[in-house]
PDB file of C-alpha atoms and ligand atoms in Angstrom:
ATOM      1  CA  MET A1069     159.415  85.156 137.118  1.00 37.00           C
ATOM      2  CA  ALA A1070     159.066  84.536 133.363  1.00 42.00           C
ATOM      3  CA  TYR A1071     157.072  81.386 134.109  1.00 45.00           C
ATOM      4  CA  VAL A1072     154.567  83.223 136.332  1.00 44.00           C
ATOM      5  CA  SER A1073     153.953  86.040 133.863  1.00 48.00           C
ATOM      6  CA  ARG A1074     153.373  83.540 131.064  1.00 49.00           C
ATOM      7  CA  ARG A1075     150.744  81.763 133.130  1.00 49.00           C
ATOM      8  CA  ILE A1076     149.015  85.059 133.862  1.00 47.00           C
ATOM      9  CA  LEU A1077     149.110  85.914 130.189  1.00 46.00           C
ATOM     10  CA  LEU A1078     147.619  82.553 129.227  1.00 47.00           C
ATOM     11  CA  ALA A1079     144.848  82.925 131.791  1.00 48.00           C
ATOM     12  CA  ALA A1080     144.052  86.398 130.517  1.00 47.00           C
ATOM     13  CA  PHE A1081     143.993  85.119 126.956  1.00 45.00           C
ATOM     14  CA  ALA A1082     141.624  82.278 127.891  1.00 46.00           C
ATOM     15  CA  ALA A1083     139.275  84.742 129.600  1.00 45.00           C
ATOM     16  CA  VAL A1084     139.254  86.973 126.548  1.00 44.00           C
ATOM     17  CA  ILE A1085     138.327  84.202 124.120  1.00 43.00           C
ATOM     18  CA  ALA A1086     135.782  82.626 126.495  1.00 43.00           C
ATOM     19  CA  ALA A1087     133.890  85.828 127.286  1.00 44.00           C
ATOM     20  CA  PRO A1088     132.089  86.580 124.012  1.00 45.00           C
ATOM     21  CA  VAL A1089     130.703  83.066 123.545  1.00 45.00           C
ATOM     22  CA  ALA A1090     130.041  81.820 127.034  1.00 43.00           C
ATOM     23  CA  GLY A1091     128.097  84.565 128.801  1.00 47.00           C
ATOM     24  CA  ASP A1092     128.192  83.325 132.387  1.00 52.00           C
ATOM     25  CA  GLY A1093     130.152  80.246 131.366  1.00 55.00           C
ATOM     26  CA  ALA A1094     127.364  77.799 130.591  1.00 63.00           C
ATOM     27  CA  GLU A1095     126.148  78.173 127.022  1.00 75.00           C
ATOM     28  CA  PRO A1096     126.303  80.585 124.084  1.00 86.00           C
ATOM     29  CA  ARG A1097     124.455  83.844 124.513  1.00 94.00           C
ATOM     30  CA  LYS A1098     121.048  84.110 122.939  1.00 97.00           C
ATOM     31  CA  LEU A1099     120.379  86.826 120.372  1.00 98.00           C
ATOM     32  CA  ALA A1100     117.546  89.285 120.981  1.00 98.00           C
ATOM     33  CA  VAL A1101     116.601  91.598 118.128  1.00 98.00           C
ATOM     34  CA  ALA A1102     114.895  94.888 119.048  1.00 98.00           C
ATOM     35  CA  SER A1103     113.143  97.148 116.559  1.00 98.00           C
ATOM     36  CA  THR A1104     114.601 100.408 117.920  1.00 98.00           C
ATOM     37  CA  SER A1105     117.746 101.601 119.699  1.00 98.00           C
ATOM     38  CA  ILE A1106     115.687 102.591 122.758  1.00 98.00           C
ATOM     39  CA  ILE A1107     114.136  99.113 123.148  1.00 98.00           C
ATOM     40  CA  ALA A1108     117.582  97.565 122.517  1.00 98.00           C
ATOM     41  CA  ASP A1109     118.952  99.597 125.445  1.00 98.00           C
ATOM     42  CA  PHE A1110     116.236  98.231 127.764  1.00 98.00           C
ATOM     43  CA  VAL A1111     116.978  94.656 126.604  1.00 98.00           C
ATOM     44  CA  ARG A1112     120.727  95.193 127.158  1.00 98.00           C
ATOM     45  CA  ASN A1113     120.085  96.370 130.713  1.00 98.00           C
ATOM     46  CA  VAL A1114     117.897  93.365 131.574  1.00 98.00           C
ATOM     47  CA  GLY A1115     119.747  90.734 129.509  1.00 98.00           C
ATOM     48  CA  GLY A1116     123.192  91.639 130.861  1.00 97.00           C
ATOM     49  CA  GLN A1117     125.859  89.038 130.066  1.00 96.00           C
ATOM     50  CA  ARG A1118     123.407  86.375 128.849  1.00 97.00           C
ATOM     51  CA  ILE A1119     121.951  88.178 125.827  1.00 98.00           C
ATOM     52  CA  ASP A1120     123.392  89.689 122.647  1.00 98.00           C
ATOM     53  CA  VAL A1121     121.235  92.571 121.433  1.00 98.00           C
ATOM     54  CA  LYS A1122     120.843  93.982 117.931  1.00 97.00           C
ATOM     55  CA  ALA A1123     118.700  97.004 117.026  1.00 98.00           C
ATOM     56  CA  LEU A1124     117.146  97.115 113.564  1.00 98.00           C
ATOM     57  CA  VAL A1125     116.592 100.900 113.411  1.00 98.00           C
ATOM     58  CA  GLY A1126     119.852 102.443 114.584  1.00 96.00           C
ATOM     59  CA  ALA A1127     120.913 105.678 116.261  1.00 97.00           C
ATOM     60  CA  ASN A1128     119.252 108.900 115.043  1.00 96.00           C
ATOM     61  CA  SER A1129     117.051 106.918 112.616  1.00 96.00           C
ATOM     62  CA  ASP A1130     113.311 107.082 112.114  1.00 96.00           C
ATOM     63  CA  ALA A1131     111.377 103.898 112.990  1.00 96.00           C
ATOM     64  CA  HIS A1132     108.130 105.164 111.421  1.00 95.00           C
ATOM     65  CA  VAL A1133     109.395 105.021 107.832  1.00 93.00           C
ATOM     66  CA  TYR A1134     112.233 102.502 108.050  1.00 95.00           C
ATOM     67  CA  SER A1135     113.203 100.410 105.005  1.00 95.00           C
ATOM     68  CA  PRO A1136     114.447  96.995 106.199  1.00 96.00           C
ATOM     69  CA  THR A1137     117.604  95.527 104.636  1.00 94.00           C
ATOM     70  CA  PRO A1138     118.372  91.876 103.734  1.00 93.00           C
ATOM     71  CA  GLY A1139     120.761  91.931 106.719  1.00 95.00           C
ATOM     72  CA  ASP A1140     117.788  92.637 109.024  1.00 97.00           C
ATOM     73  CA  ALA A1141     116.006  89.472 107.824  1.00 97.00           C
ATOM     74  CA  LYS A1142     119.186  87.490 108.593  1.00 96.00           C
ATOM     75  CA  GLU A1143     119.410  88.952 112.103  1.00 96.00           C
ATOM     76  CA  ILE A1144     115.778  88.044 112.776  1.00 97.00           C
ATOM     77  CA  ALA A1145     116.277  84.534 111.388  1.00 97.00           C
ATOM     78  CA  GLY A1146     119.032  83.980 113.972  1.00 96.00           C
ATOM     79  CA  ALA A1147     117.177  85.581 116.899  1.00 98.00           C
ATOM     80  CA  ALA A1148     115.815  83.712 119.913  1.00 98.00           C
ATOM     81  CA  ILE A1149     113.321  86.540 120.522  1.00 98.00           C
ATOM     82  CA  VAL A1150     112.229  89.748 118.786  1.00 98.00           C
ATOM     83  CA  PHE A1151     111.112  92.796 120.802  1.00 98.00           C
ATOM     84  CA  VAL A1152     109.028  95.509 119.143  1.00 98.00           C
ATOM     85  CA  ASN A1153     107.175  98.573 120.395  1.00 98.00           C
ATOM     86  CA  GLY A1154     103.832  97.889 118.735  1.00 97.00           C
ATOM     87  CA  LEU A1155     100.987 100.482 118.898  1.00 97.00           C
ATOM     88  CA  GLY A1156     101.470 101.034 115.160  1.00 95.00           C
ATOM     89  CA  LEU A1157     105.114 102.206 115.268  1.00 97.00           C
ATOM     90  CA  GLU A1158     106.676  99.535 113.053  1.00 97.00           C
ATOM     91  CA  GLY A1159     104.358  99.161 110.056  1.00 94.00           C
ATOM     92  CA  TRP A1160     107.227  97.590 108.058  1.00 96.00           C
ATOM     93  CA  LEU A1161     107.845  94.813 110.593  1.00 95.00           C
ATOM     94  CA  PRO A1162     105.283  92.038 109.848  1.00 92.00           C
ATOM     95  CA  ARG A1163     106.564  91.665 106.257  1.00 93.00           C
ATOM     96  CA  LEU A1164     110.157  91.568 107.436  1.00 96.00           C
ATOM     97  CA  VAL A1165     109.444  88.884 110.051  1.00 95.00           C
ATOM     98  CA  GLY A1166     107.507  86.865 107.465  1.00 94.00           C
ATOM     99  CA  ALA A1167     110.377  87.135 104.967  1.00 94.00           C
ATOM    100  CA  SER A1168     112.929  86.016 107.568  1.00 96.00           C
ATOM    101  CA  GLY A1169     111.137  82.686 108.207  1.00 95.00           C
ATOM    102  CA  SER A1170     111.796  83.235 111.934  1.00 96.00           C
ATOM    103  CA  LYS A1171     109.875  81.189 114.503  1.00 95.00           C
ATOM    104  CA  ALA A1172     111.136  83.351 117.389  1.00 96.00           C
ATOM    105  CA  PRO A1173     108.490  84.882 119.652  1.00 97.00           C
ATOM    106  CA  LEU A1174     107.563  88.416 118.560  1.00 97.00           C
ATOM    107  CA  ILE A1175     106.911  90.494 121.679  1.00 98.00           C
ATOM    108  CA  ALA A1176     105.230  93.908 121.848  1.00 98.00           C
ATOM    109  CA  VAL A1177     106.849  95.517 124.894  1.00 98.00           C
ATOM    110  CA  THR A1178     103.945  97.969 125.314  1.00 98.00           C
ATOM    111  CA  LYS A1179     101.613  95.172 126.478  1.00 98.00           C
ATOM    112  CA  GLY A1180      99.741  96.463 129.550  1.00 97.00           C
ATOM    113  CA  ILE A1181     100.243 100.156 128.740  1.00 97.00           C
ATOM    114  CA  THR A1182      97.182 102.371 128.297  1.00 97.00           C
ATOM    115  CA  PRO A1183      97.659 103.779 124.776  1.00 97.00           C
ATOM    116  CA  ARG A1184      97.085 107.464 124.125  1.00 97.00           C
ATOM    117  CA  ARG A1185      94.823 108.391 121.239  1.00 93.00           C
ATOM    118  CA  MET A1186      95.400 111.592 119.315  1.00 86.00           C
ATOM    119  CA  GLN A1187      93.550 113.395 116.592  1.00 81.00           C
ATOM    120  CA  ASP A1188      94.709 112.291 113.144  1.00 78.00           C
ATOM    121  CA  GLU A1189      96.122 115.471 111.559  1.00 70.00           C
ATOM    122  CA  GLN A1190      95.730 113.987 108.095  1.00 70.00           C
ATOM    123  CA  HIS A1191      92.114 112.826 108.611  1.00 77.00           C
ATOM    124  CA  PRO A1192      90.222 115.338 110.790  1.00 79.00           C
ATOM    125  CA  GLY A1193      87.600 113.707 112.972  1.00 85.00           C
ATOM    126  CA  ARG A1194      89.513 110.433 113.185  1.00 88.00           C
ATOM    127  CA  SER A1195      91.941 109.461 115.920  1.00 90.00           C
ATOM    128  CA  VAL A1196      95.190 107.505 115.826  1.00 92.00           C
ATOM    129  CA  THR A1197      97.150 105.572 118.449  1.00 95.00           C
ATOM    130  CA  ASP A1198     100.262 107.337 119.701  1.00 96.00           C
ATOM    131  CA  PRO A1199     103.131 104.806 119.850  1.00 97.00           C
ATOM    132  CA  HIS A1200     105.680 106.926 121.793  1.00 98.00           C
ATOM    133  CA  ALA A1201     104.963 105.438 125.236  1.00 98.00           C
ATOM    134  CA  TRP A1202     108.687 105.176 126.148  1.00 98.00           C
ATOM    135  CA  GLN A1203     108.647 108.953 126.700  1.00 98.00           C
ATOM    136  CA  SER A1204     106.834 108.341 130.009  1.00 98.00           C
ATOM    137  CA  ILE A1205     109.194 106.712 132.505  1.00 98.00           C
ATOM    138  CA  ALA A1206     106.278 104.902 134.221  1.00 98.00           C
ATOM    139  CA  ASP A1207     105.533 103.275 130.854  1.00 98.00           C
ATOM    140  CA  ALA A1208     109.227 102.567 130.238  1.00 98.00           C
ATOM    141  CA  LYS A1209     109.095 100.521 133.452  1.00 98.00           C
ATOM    142  CA  VAL A1210     106.320  98.424 131.882  1.00 98.00           C
ATOM    143  CA  TYR A1211     108.603  97.852 128.863  1.00 98.00           C
ATOM    144  CA  VAL A1212     111.330  96.636 131.224  1.00 99.00           C
ATOM    145  CA  THR A1213     109.114  94.230 133.179  1.00 98.00           C
ATOM    146  CA  ASN A1214     107.712  92.798 129.919  1.00 98.00           C
ATOM    147  CA  ILE A1215     111.268  92.274 128.630  1.00 98.00           C
ATOM    148  CA  ARG A1216     112.293  90.621 131.923  1.00 98.00           C
ATOM    149  CA  ASP A1217     109.333  88.204 131.873  1.00 98.00           C
ATOM    150  CA  LYS A1218     109.847  87.228 128.226  1.00 98.00           C
ATOM    151  CA  LEU A1219     113.600  86.665 128.668  1.00 98.00           C
ATOM    152  CA  VAL A1220     112.812  84.387 131.617  1.00 98.00           C
ATOM    153  CA  ALA A1221     110.310  82.521 129.398  1.00 98.00           C
ATOM    154  CA  ILE A1222     112.886  81.786 126.658  1.00 97.00           C
ATOM    155  CA  ASP A1223     115.810  81.251 129.072  1.00 97.00           C
ATOM    156  CA  PRO A1224     114.585  79.972 132.474  1.00 97.00           C
ATOM    157  CA  ALA A1225     118.169  79.264 133.579  1.00 96.00           C
ATOM    158  CA  GLY A1226     118.764  83.029 133.562  1.00 97.00           C
ATOM    159  CA  LYS A1227     115.764  83.868 135.766  1.00 98.00           C
ATOM    160  CA  ALA A1228     117.767  85.076 138.773  1.00 98.00           C
ATOM    161  CA  ALA A1229     120.078  87.173 136.582  1.00 98.00           C
ATOM    162  CA  TYR A1230     117.228  88.824 134.652  1.00 98.00           C
ATOM    163  CA  GLU A1231     115.329  89.568 137.847  1.00 98.00           C
ATOM    164  CA  THR A1232     118.370  91.095 139.545  1.00 98.00           C
ATOM    165  CA  ASN A1233     119.275  93.171 136.465  1.00 98.00           C
ATOM    166  CA  ALA A1234     115.692  94.377 136.012  1.00 98.00           C
ATOM    167  CA  GLN A1235     115.343  95.340 139.663  1.00 98.00           C
ATOM    168  CA  ALA A1236     118.544  97.402 139.571  1.00 98.00           C
ATOM    169  CA  TYR A1237     117.514  99.124 136.325  1.00 98.00           C
ATOM    170  CA  LEU A1238     113.963  99.827 137.537  1.00 98.00           C
ATOM    171  CA  ALA A1239     115.452 101.515 140.613  1.00 98.00           C
ATOM    172  CA  LYS A1240     117.516 103.753 138.291  1.00 98.00           C
ATOM    173  CA  LEU A1241     114.347 104.619 136.360  1.00 98.00           C
ATOM    174  CA  ASP A1242     112.646 105.636 139.615  1.00 98.00           C
ATOM    175  CA  GLU A1243     115.542 108.000 140.307  1.00 98.00           C
ATOM    176  CA  LEU A1244     115.334 109.334 136.748  1.00 98.00           C
ATOM    177  CA  ASP A1245     111.606 109.973 137.147  1.00 98.00           C
ATOM    178  CA  LYS A1246     112.304 112.118 140.234  1.00 98.00           C
ATOM    179  CA  GLU A1247     114.982 114.079 138.349  1.00 98.00           C
ATOM    180  CA  VAL A1248     112.630 114.752 135.423  1.00 98.00           C
ATOM    181  CA  ARG A1249     109.835 115.873 137.738  1.00 97.00           C
ATOM    182  CA  SER A1250     112.029 118.310 139.631  1.00 96.00           C
ATOM    183  CA  ALA A1251     113.498 119.759 136.404  1.00 96.00           C
ATOM    184  CA  ILE A1252     110.016 120.325 134.943  1.00 97.00           C
ATOM    185  CA  ALA A1253     108.826 121.796 138.250  1.00 96.00           C
ATOM    186  CA  SER A1254     111.575 124.428 137.890  1.00 96.00           C
ATOM    187  CA  ILE A1255     109.998 125.756 134.649  1.00 96.00           C
ATOM    188  CA  PRO A1256     107.349 128.473 135.194  1.00 96.00           C
ATOM    189  CA  THR A1257     103.925 126.891 134.482  1.00 95.00           C
ATOM    190  CA  HIS A1258     102.969 129.318 131.695  1.00 93.00           C
ATOM    191  CA  ARG A1259     106.199 128.507 129.819  1.00 95.00           C
ATOM    192  CA  ARG A1260     105.709 124.715 129.753  1.00 96.00           C
ATOM    193  CA  LYS A1261     104.754 124.544 126.061  1.00 94.00           C
ATOM    194  CA  VAL A1262     106.943 123.844 123.048  1.00 93.00           C
ATOM    195  CA  ILE A1263     106.822 122.982 119.362  1.00 94.00           C
ATOM    196  CA  THR A1264     108.468 119.832 117.977  1.00 95.00           C
ATOM    197  CA  THR A1265     108.452 118.420 114.441  1.00 92.00           C
ATOM    198  CA  HIS A1266     106.187 115.425 115.066  1.00 92.00           C
ATOM    199  CA  ASP A1267     103.917 114.426 117.952  1.00 93.00           C
ATOM    200  CA  ALA A1268     106.423 112.242 119.818  1.00 96.00           C
ATOM    201  CA  PHE A1269     106.009 113.743 123.283  1.00 97.00           C
ATOM    202  CA  GLY A1270     102.333 113.163 124.132  1.00 96.00           C
ATOM    203  CA  TYR A1271     103.151 110.597 126.845  1.00 98.00           C
ATOM    204  CA  PHE A1272     105.913 112.849 128.213  1.00 98.00           C
ATOM    205  CA  GLY A1273     103.550 115.819 128.284  1.00 97.00           C
ATOM    206  CA  ALA A1274     100.799 113.861 130.018  1.00 97.00           C
ATOM    207  CA  ALA A1275     103.175 112.392 132.598  1.00 98.00           C
ATOM    208  CA  TYR A1276     105.056 115.571 133.460  1.00 97.00           C
ATOM    209  CA  GLY A1277     102.603 118.379 132.726  1.00 96.00           C
ATOM    210  CA  MET A1278     103.812 120.005 129.529  1.00 96.00           C
ATOM    211  CA  SER A1279     102.197 120.824 126.163  1.00 95.00           C
ATOM    212  CA  PHE A1280     103.823 119.712 122.936  1.00 94.00           C
ATOM    213  CA  ILE A1281     102.467 120.935 119.611  1.00 91.00           C
ATOM    214  CA  ALA A1282     103.673 119.549 116.282  1.00 91.00           C
ATOM    215  CA  PRO A1283     102.982 120.236 112.600  1.00 89.00           C
ATOM    216  CA  GLU A1284     103.331 116.515 111.787  1.00 87.00           C
ATOM    217  CA  GLY A1285     101.100 113.959 113.512  1.00 87.00           C
ATOM    218  CA  VAL A1286     102.182 110.940 115.591  1.00 88.00           C
ATOM    219  CA  SER A1287     103.991 109.529 112.556  1.00 89.00           C
ATOM    220  CA  THR A1288     106.538 111.086 110.219  1.00 88.00           C
ATOM    221  CA  ASP A1289     105.171 109.323 107.131  1.00 85.00           C
ATOM    222  CA  SER A1290     103.539 112.378 105.573  1.00 80.00           C
ATOM    223  CA  GLU A1291     104.642 115.975 105.127  1.00 84.00           C
ATOM    224  CA  PRO A1292     102.568 118.615 106.914  1.00 88.00           C
ATOM    225  CA  SER A1293     100.504 120.799 104.594  1.00 87.00           C
ATOM    226  CA  ALA A1294     100.949 124.565 104.263  1.00 89.00           C
ATOM    227  CA  LYS A1295      97.721 124.798 106.294  1.00 88.00           C
ATOM    228  CA  ASP A1296      99.253 122.740 109.152  1.00 87.00           C
ATOM    229  CA  VAL A1297     102.317 124.993 109.219  1.00 90.00           C
ATOM    230  CA  ALA A1298     100.157 128.153 109.138  1.00 92.00           C
ATOM    231  CA  ARG A1299      98.119 126.776 112.069  1.00 90.00           C
ATOM    232  CA  ILE A1300     101.275 126.187 114.131  1.00 91.00           C
ATOM    233  CA  ILE A1301     102.589 129.662 113.344  1.00 93.00           C
ATOM    234  CA  ARG A1302      99.257 131.138 114.505  1.00 92.00           C
ATOM    235  CA  GLN A1303      99.396 129.064 117.689  1.00 90.00           C
ATOM    236  CA  ILE A1304     102.953 130.160 118.500  1.00 92.00           C
ATOM    237  CA  LYS A1305     101.911 133.807 118.237  1.00 90.00           C
ATOM    238  CA  GLN A1306      98.555 133.500 120.064  1.00 92.00           C
ATOM    239  CA  GLN A1307      99.850 131.336 122.911  1.00 90.00           C
ATOM    240  CA  ALA A1308     103.276 132.985 123.198  1.00 89.00           C
ATOM    241  CA  ILE A1309     105.029 129.624 122.898  1.00 93.00           C
ATOM    242  CA  PRO A1310     108.563 130.315 124.078  1.00 92.00           C
ATOM    243  CA  ALA A1311     110.621 127.781 122.100  1.00 94.00           C
ATOM    244  CA  VAL A1312     110.684 125.384 119.178  1.00 95.00           C
ATOM    245  CA  PHE A1313     112.804 122.222 119.211  1.00 95.00           C
ATOM    246  CA  LEU A1314     114.572 120.134 116.588  1.00 95.00           C
ATOM    247  CA  GLU A1315     114.395 116.327 116.744  1.00 94.00           C
ATOM    248  CA  ASN A1316     117.178 113.872 116.098  1.00 94.00           C
ATOM    249  CA  VAL A1317     115.026 111.752 113.755  1.00 91.00           C
ATOM    250  CA  SER A1318     113.399 114.578 111.748  1.00 91.00           C
ATOM    251  CA  ASP A1319     114.490 116.953 109.010  1.00 90.00           C
ATOM    252  CA  PRO A1320     115.345 120.277 110.757  1.00 93.00           C
ATOM    253  CA  ARG A1321     114.192 122.527 107.885  1.00 92.00           C
ATOM    254  CA  LEU A1322     110.530 122.700 108.884  1.00 92.00           C
ATOM    255  CA  ILE A1323     111.305 123.810 112.452  1.00 93.00           C
ATOM    256  CA  GLU A1324     113.928 126.254 111.183  1.00 94.00           C
ATOM    257  CA  GLN A1325     111.313 127.795 108.878  1.00 92.00           C
ATOM    258  CA  ILE A1326     108.792 128.081 111.728  1.00 94.00           C
ATOM    259  CA  ALA A1327     111.436 129.666 113.969  1.00 94.00           C
ATOM    260  CA  ARG A1328     112.288 132.186 111.243  1.00 94.00           C
ATOM    261  CA  GLU A1329     108.686 133.117 110.508  1.00 93.00           C
ATOM    262  CA  THR A1330     107.715 133.576 114.150  1.00 93.00           C
ATOM    263  CA  GLY A1331     110.976 134.927 115.518  1.00 93.00           C
ATOM    264  CA  THR A1332     110.939 132.094 118.105  1.00 93.00           C
ATOM    265  CA  ALA A1333     114.184 130.693 119.473  1.00 90.00           C
ATOM    266  CA  ILE A1334     115.275 127.150 118.622  1.00 94.00           C
ATOM    267  CA  GLY A1335     115.625 125.579 122.069  1.00 93.00           C
ATOM    268  CA  GLY A1336     117.899 122.733 121.047  1.00 94.00           C
ATOM    269  CA  LYS A1337     117.548 119.163 119.831  1.00 96.00           C
ATOM    270  CA  LEU A1338     115.325 116.586 121.505  1.00 97.00           C
ATOM    271  CA  TYR A1339     115.854 112.836 121.103  1.00 98.00           C
ATOM    272  CA  SER A1340     112.402 111.488 120.373  1.00 97.00           C
ATOM    273  CA  ASP A1341     112.362 108.047 118.751  1.00 97.00           C
ATOM    274  CA  ALA A1342     116.007 106.970 118.704  1.00 98.00           C
ATOM    275  CA  LEU A1343     119.166 107.275 120.790  1.00 98.00           C
ATOM    276  CA  SER A1344     122.263 109.185 119.677  1.00 98.00           C
ATOM    277  CA  GLU A1345     125.410 107.488 118.383  1.00 97.00           C
ATOM    278  CA  PRO A1346     127.550 106.059 121.248  1.00 97.00           C
ATOM    279  CA  ALA A1347     129.681 109.210 121.609  1.00 97.00           C
ATOM    280  CA  GLY A1348     126.598 111.492 121.546  1.00 97.00           C
ATOM    281  CA  PRO A1349     124.659 113.006 124.466  1.00 97.00           C
ATOM    282  CA  ALA A1350     121.828 110.413 124.423  1.00 98.00           C
ATOM    283  CA  SER A1351     123.433 107.028 123.877  1.00 98.00           C
ATOM    284  CA  THR A1352     121.255 105.343 126.528  1.00 98.00           C
ATOM    285  CA  TYR A1353     117.598 105.800 127.465  1.00 98.00           C
ATOM    286  CA  ILE A1354     118.560 107.377 130.800  1.00 98.00           C
ATOM    287  CA  ASP A1355     120.965 109.831 129.125  1.00 98.00           C
ATOM    288  CA  MET A1356     118.324 110.601 126.501  1.00 98.00           C
ATOM    289  CA  MET A1357     115.698 111.565 129.089  1.00 98.00           C
ATOM    290  CA  ARG A1358     118.280 113.608 131.055  1.00 98.00           C
ATOM    291  CA  HIS A1359     119.401 115.403 127.912  1.00 98.00           C
ATOM    292  CA  ASN A1360     115.841 116.197 126.795  1.00 98.00           C
ATOM    293  CA  VAL A1361     114.714 117.542 130.130  1.00 97.00           C
ATOM    294  CA  ARG A1362     117.887 119.606 130.485  1.00 97.00           C
ATOM    295  CA  GLU A1363     117.327 121.180 127.047  1.00 96.00           C
ATOM    296  CA  LEU A1364     113.679 121.908 127.902  1.00 97.00           C
ATOM    297  CA  ALA A1365     114.517 123.466 131.264  1.00 96.00           C
ATOM    298  CA  LYS A1366     117.323 125.554 129.765  1.00 95.00           C
ATOM    299  CA  ALA A1367     115.176 126.952 126.937  1.00 95.00           C
ATOM    300  CA  LEU A1368     112.056 127.548 129.042  1.00 95.00           C
ATOM    301  CA  GLY A1369     113.615 129.264 132.045  1.00 90.00           C
ATOM    302  CA  GLY A1370     113.976 126.392 134.483  1.00 81.00           C
ATOM    303  CA  VAL A1371     117.230 125.081 135.962  1.00 74.00           C
TER     304      VAL A1371
HETATM  305 ZN1   ZN B1324     107.790 109.194 116.344  1.00 67.81          ZN
END
């Protein structure tokens, strides 16, 4: 009896120490660094047991104005591959990669997506590229297939695993897309318009038929002027916009001021550019999209 239980214990111990280094038993896991928590979640879903994933910009943090740390350069130096959004999101990244001395491939996961252009709030008459493509699930699927193909390129032995993982995750995204569509369909058409702090939901709005208006542009790198805020307040009144929303990566004070001055309800908090902490309501991309659409439907009179 004692002999048997000791053998079981030893076997369990061996499994525990083997798991973190061996992946599927063959060789050490490769490290993939992702610029944001949302991209890291995609890489985790495709990489499965073969890939360790680190996000540079963590939960509830703003990727537009991030200040890299010396630890970030070390992570990149040890990475087999670096995944970034591109489309102008991570202006701080090229210097960081240069400083790290990394030779790892640097992959923009938005390759193949049709970028949205928006009017530059700071420079009227000019347009800027909107980087928030992950807010459309069809575009998120492009992220996932790009990640799959690039993981296969750096680790051909994992091809079957990456393809199986990606296929399963893409199927979940198809389900999620249906859920989002039916939740938005439950909101009366004339109420499908909201205010957020910055223009992070252009792709979401275009994909699912909603209007998002924001005092800050597609980046958070400059404060809106008094004129921008006055314009939004006018719009809320003229268009009878039913709700304003906070964002997890933005200072809430601006939206709170707008809510006060217009008497509009704060609908809740949307997760725009980053996931929540693990115990929060949006710790994965799928949970984030579910949370956001639930908050929208609740505030705007849907189900
Ligand atoms: Zn943003």
